């Protein structure tokens, strides 16, 4: 049985999020808002089909994908870039590579101790967010 990430999760801790935003060239004012936000992650998982929603009072970001199928992603309302994204399972981690202007860009999700972990990477910066069940 693959890991089940589905559910509603609320952001508990965020490490190096602002550094990650800087790497994405997010401006100062937007960064200050972004780092102060409460984020809710809503994950729906049906086999290899996923829907991710990242919700906040400022902006929302949502998209769907299938594991193993590359898709075009536009990071609308985030850094507004076009990337080619591919999500795979690596053991119990759901791993996304986002090929585009920024090197070494992507994210990883996994569950540990009942919490949802998210590692966001851009170039040499790794941001780690931990979510608890809502
Ligand atoms: O999620 O790729 O879970 O889609 C946002 C980081 C911040 C405003 C969270 C709004 C991007 C602007 C990760 C916050 C930061 C900041 C709520 C989104 C860029 C600009 C939307 C993400 C994946 C993995 C699934």
PDB file of N, CA, C and O in Angstrom, residues 11 14 17-19 21 30-38:
ATOM      1  N   UNK A  11      -0.468  24.124   8.511  1.00  0.00           N
ATOM      2  CA  UNK A  11       0.964  24.406   8.686  1.00  0.00           C
ATOM      3  C   UNK A  11       1.305  24.662  10.150  1.00  0.00           C
ATOM      4  O   UNK A  11       0.663  25.473  10.818  1.00  0.00           O
ATOM      5  N   UNK A  14       7.722  26.135   9.692  1.00  0.00           N
ATOM      6  CA  UNK A  14       8.270  26.435   8.380  1.00  0.00           C
ATOM      7  C   UNK A  14       9.720  26.874   8.581  1.00  0.00           C
ATOM      8  O   UNK A  14       9.977  27.826   9.301  1.00  0.00           O
ATOM      9  N   UNK A  17      11.655  29.224   4.797  1.00  0.00           N
ATOM     10  CA  UNK A  17      10.664  29.557   3.778  1.00  0.00           C
ATOM     11  C   UNK A  17      11.019  30.871   3.080  1.00  0.00           C
ATOM     12  O   UNK A  17      10.940  30.982   1.864  1.00  0.00           O
ATOM     13  N   UNK A  18      11.456  31.868   3.857  1.00  0.00           N
ATOM     14  CA  UNK A  18      11.780  33.154   3.217  1.00  0.00           C
ATOM     15  C   UNK A  18      12.980  33.020   2.268  1.00  0.00           C
ATOM     16  O   UNK A  18      12.998  33.624   1.194  1.00  0.00           O
ATOM     17  N   UNK A  19      13.975  32.222   2.662  1.00  0.00           N
ATOM     18  CA  UNK A  19      15.132  31.999   1.783  1.00  0.00           C
ATOM     19  C   UNK A  19      14.684  31.350   0.472  1.00  0.00           C
ATOM     20  O   UNK A  19      15.169  31.701  -0.612  1.00  0.00           O
ATOM     21  N   UNK A  21      11.687  31.662  -0.871  1.00  0.00           N
ATOM     22  CA  UNK A  21      10.973  32.696  -1.629  1.00  0.00           C
ATOM     23  C   UNK A  21      11.951  33.640  -2.327  1.00  0.00           C
ATOM     24  O   UNK A  21      11.721  34.068  -3.463  1.00  0.00           O
ATOM     25  N   UNK A  30       5.733  40.866  -0.746  1.00  0.00           N
ATOM     26  CA  UNK A  30       5.013  39.589  -0.878  1.00  0.00           C
ATOM     27  C   UNK A  30       5.604  38.538   0.067  1.00  0.00           C
ATOM     28  O   UNK A  30       4.881  37.749   0.666  1.00  0.00           O
ATOM     29  N   UNK A  31       6.940  38.559   0.202  1.00  0.00           N
ATOM     30  CA  UNK A  31       7.596  37.615   1.124  1.00  0.00           C
ATOM     31  C   UNK A  31       7.101  37.800   2.550  1.00  0.00           C
ATOM     32  O   UNK A  31       6.819  36.833   3.254  1.00  0.00           O
ATOM     33  N   UNK A  32       7.000  39.069   2.975  1.00  0.00           N
ATOM     34  CA  UNK A  32       6.588  39.350   4.354  1.00  0.00           C
ATOM     35  C   UNK A  32       5.162  38.848   4.594  1.00  0.00           C
ATOM     36  O   UNK A  32       4.854  38.324   5.666  1.00  0.00           O
ATOM     37  N   UNK A  33       4.308  39.023   3.614  1.00  0.00           N
ATOM     38  CA  UNK A  33       2.937  38.494   3.752  1.00  0.00           C
ATOM     39  C   UNK A  33       2.987  36.970   3.779  1.00  0.00           C
ATOM     40  O   UNK A  33       2.421  36.325   4.665  1.00  0.00           O
ATOM     41  N   UNK A  34       3.713  36.399   2.811  1.00  0.00           N
ATOM     42  CA  UNK A  34       3.744  34.933   2.652  1.00  0.00           C
ATOM     43  C   UNK A  34       4.227  34.221   3.917  1.00  0.00           C
ATOM     44  O   UNK A  34       3.650  33.206   4.317  1.00  0.00           O
ATOM     45  N   UNK A  35       5.272  34.783   4.557  1.00  0.00           N
ATOM     46  CA  UNK A  35       5.825  34.076   5.720  1.00  0.00           C
ATOM     47  C   UNK A  35       4.926  34.189   6.955  1.00  0.00           C
ATOM     48  O   UNK A  35       5.088  33.422   7.897  1.00  0.00           O
ATOM     49  N   UNK A  36       3.998  35.140   6.929  1.00  0.00           N
ATOM     50  CA  UNK A  36       3.118  35.316   8.089  1.00  0.00           C
ATOM     51  C   UNK A  36       1.823  34.513   7.973  1.00  0.00           C
ATOM     52  O   UNK A  36       1.035  34.455   8.912  1.00  0.00           O
ATOM     53  N   UNK A  37       1.613  33.894   6.811  1.00  0.00           N
ATOM     54  CA  UNK A  37       0.334  33.231   6.541  1.00  0.00           C
ATOM     55  C   UNK A  37       0.185  31.875   7.213  1.00  0.00           C
ATOM     56  O   UNK A  37       1.138  31.110   7.316  1.00  0.00           O
ATOM     57  N   UNK A  38      -1.038  31.605   7.576  1.00  0.00           N
ATOM     58  CA  UNK A  38      -1.392  30.236   7.941  1.00  0.00           C
ATOM     59  C   UNK A  38      -1.725  29.534   6.614  1.00  0.00           C
ATOM     60  O   UNK A  38      -2.401  30.104   5.768  1.00  0.00           O
TER      61      UNK A  38
END
